[in-house]
Amino acid sequence: MAKGSNRRKATAKADLPQKTCVSCGRPFTWRKKWERVWDEVKYCSKRCGGRG
């Protein structure tokens, strides 16, 4: 058995889901901190959330 063969492969950033910010209109990519609330995320940052 090769060393480290049971490690999980990381997901490539290009394969992560994306959304468009409703405030600035820029695309943003899924982040680990949004794992449980991804469906509710509308803004790319706190700054955009404050404007919205």
mmCIF file of C-alpha atoms in Angstrom:
data_model
loop_
_atom_site.group_PDB
_atom_site.id
_atom_site.type_symbol
_atom_site.label_atom_id
_atom_site.label_comp_id
_atom_site.label_asym_id
_atom_site.label_seq_id
_atom_site.Cartn_x
_atom_site.Cartn_y
_atom_site.Cartn_z
ATOM 1 C CA MET A 1 0.000 0.000 0.000
ATOM 2 C CA ALA A 2 1.389 3.363 -0.968
ATOM 3 C CA LYS A 3 1.960 5.888 1.763
ATOM 4 C CA GLY A 4 -0.839 8.476 1.939
ATOM 5 C CA SER A 5 -3.146 6.550 -0.389
ATOM 6 C CA ASN A 6 -6.160 6.974 1.917
ATOM 7 C CA ARG A 7 -5.994 10.775 1.766
ATOM 8 C CA ARG A 8 -8.900 12.638 0.245
ATOM 9 C CA LYS A 9 -8.235 14.510 -2.927
ATOM 10 C CA ALA A 10 -8.763 18.233 -2.699
ATOM 11 C CA THR A 11 -11.409 19.728 -4.951
ATOM 12 C CA ALA A 12 -9.975 21.927 -7.657
ATOM 13 C CA LYS A 13 -11.011 25.559 -7.316
ATOM 14 C CA ALA A 14 -12.395 25.496 -10.849
ATOM 15 C CA ASP A 15 -14.850 22.770 -9.777
ATOM 16 C CA LEU A 16 -16.306 24.745 -6.842
ATOM 17 C CA PRO A 17 -19.766 26.302 -7.268
ATOM 18 C CA GLN A 18 -20.004 29.995 -8.096
ATOM 19 C CA LYS A 19 -22.595 32.737 -7.653
ATOM 20 C CA THR A 20 -22.838 36.383 -8.659
ATOM 21 C CA CYS A 21 -22.918 38.988 -5.884
ATOM 22 C CA VAL A 22 -26.259 40.851 -5.854
ATOM 23 C CA SER A 23 -24.517 44.068 -4.764
ATOM 24 C CA CYS A 24 -21.401 44.407 -6.952
ATOM 25 C CA GLY A 25 -22.269 41.897 -9.697
ATOM 26 C CA ARG A 26 -18.929 40.093 -9.485
ATOM 27 C CA PRO A 27 -18.691 36.305 -9.425
ATOM 28 C CA PHE A 28 -17.545 34.631 -6.217
ATOM 29 C CA THR A 29 -16.671 31.070 -5.345
ATOM 30 C CA TRP A 30 -17.870 28.740 -2.621
ATOM 31 C CA ARG A 31 -15.911 28.889 0.647
ATOM 32 C CA LYS A 32 -15.662 26.361 3.419
ATOM 33 C CA LYS A 33 -17.220 28.828 5.910
ATOM 34 C CA TRP A 34 -20.374 28.931 3.731
ATOM 35 C CA GLU A 35 -20.680 25.136 3.619
ATOM 36 C CA ARG A 36 -23.960 24.984 5.580
ATOM 37 C CA VAL A 37 -25.557 28.199 4.321
ATOM 38 C CA TRP A 38 -24.484 28.282 0.657
ATOM 39 C CA ASP A 39 -28.107 28.519 -0.558
ATOM 40 C CA GLU A 40 -28.610 31.680 1.542
ATOM 41 C CA VAL A 41 -25.356 33.443 0.569
ATOM 42 C CA LYS A 42 -26.029 36.514 -1.617
ATOM 43 C CA TYR A 43 -23.004 38.766 -1.110
ATOM 44 C CA CYS A 44 -19.323 38.143 -1.812
ATOM 45 C CA SER A 45 -18.108 40.037 1.267
ATOM 46 C CA LYS A 46 -19.218 41.839 4.415
ATOM 47 C CA ARG A 47 -18.654 45.119 2.603
ATOM 48 C CA CYS A 48 -21.168 44.205 -0.135
ATOM 49 C CA GLY A 49 -23.588 42.868 2.490
ATOM 50 C CA GLY A 50 -23.535 46.244 4.223
ATOM 51 C CA ARG A 51 -24.493 48.039 1.014
ATOM 52 C CA GLY A 52 -27.184 45.586 -0.007
#
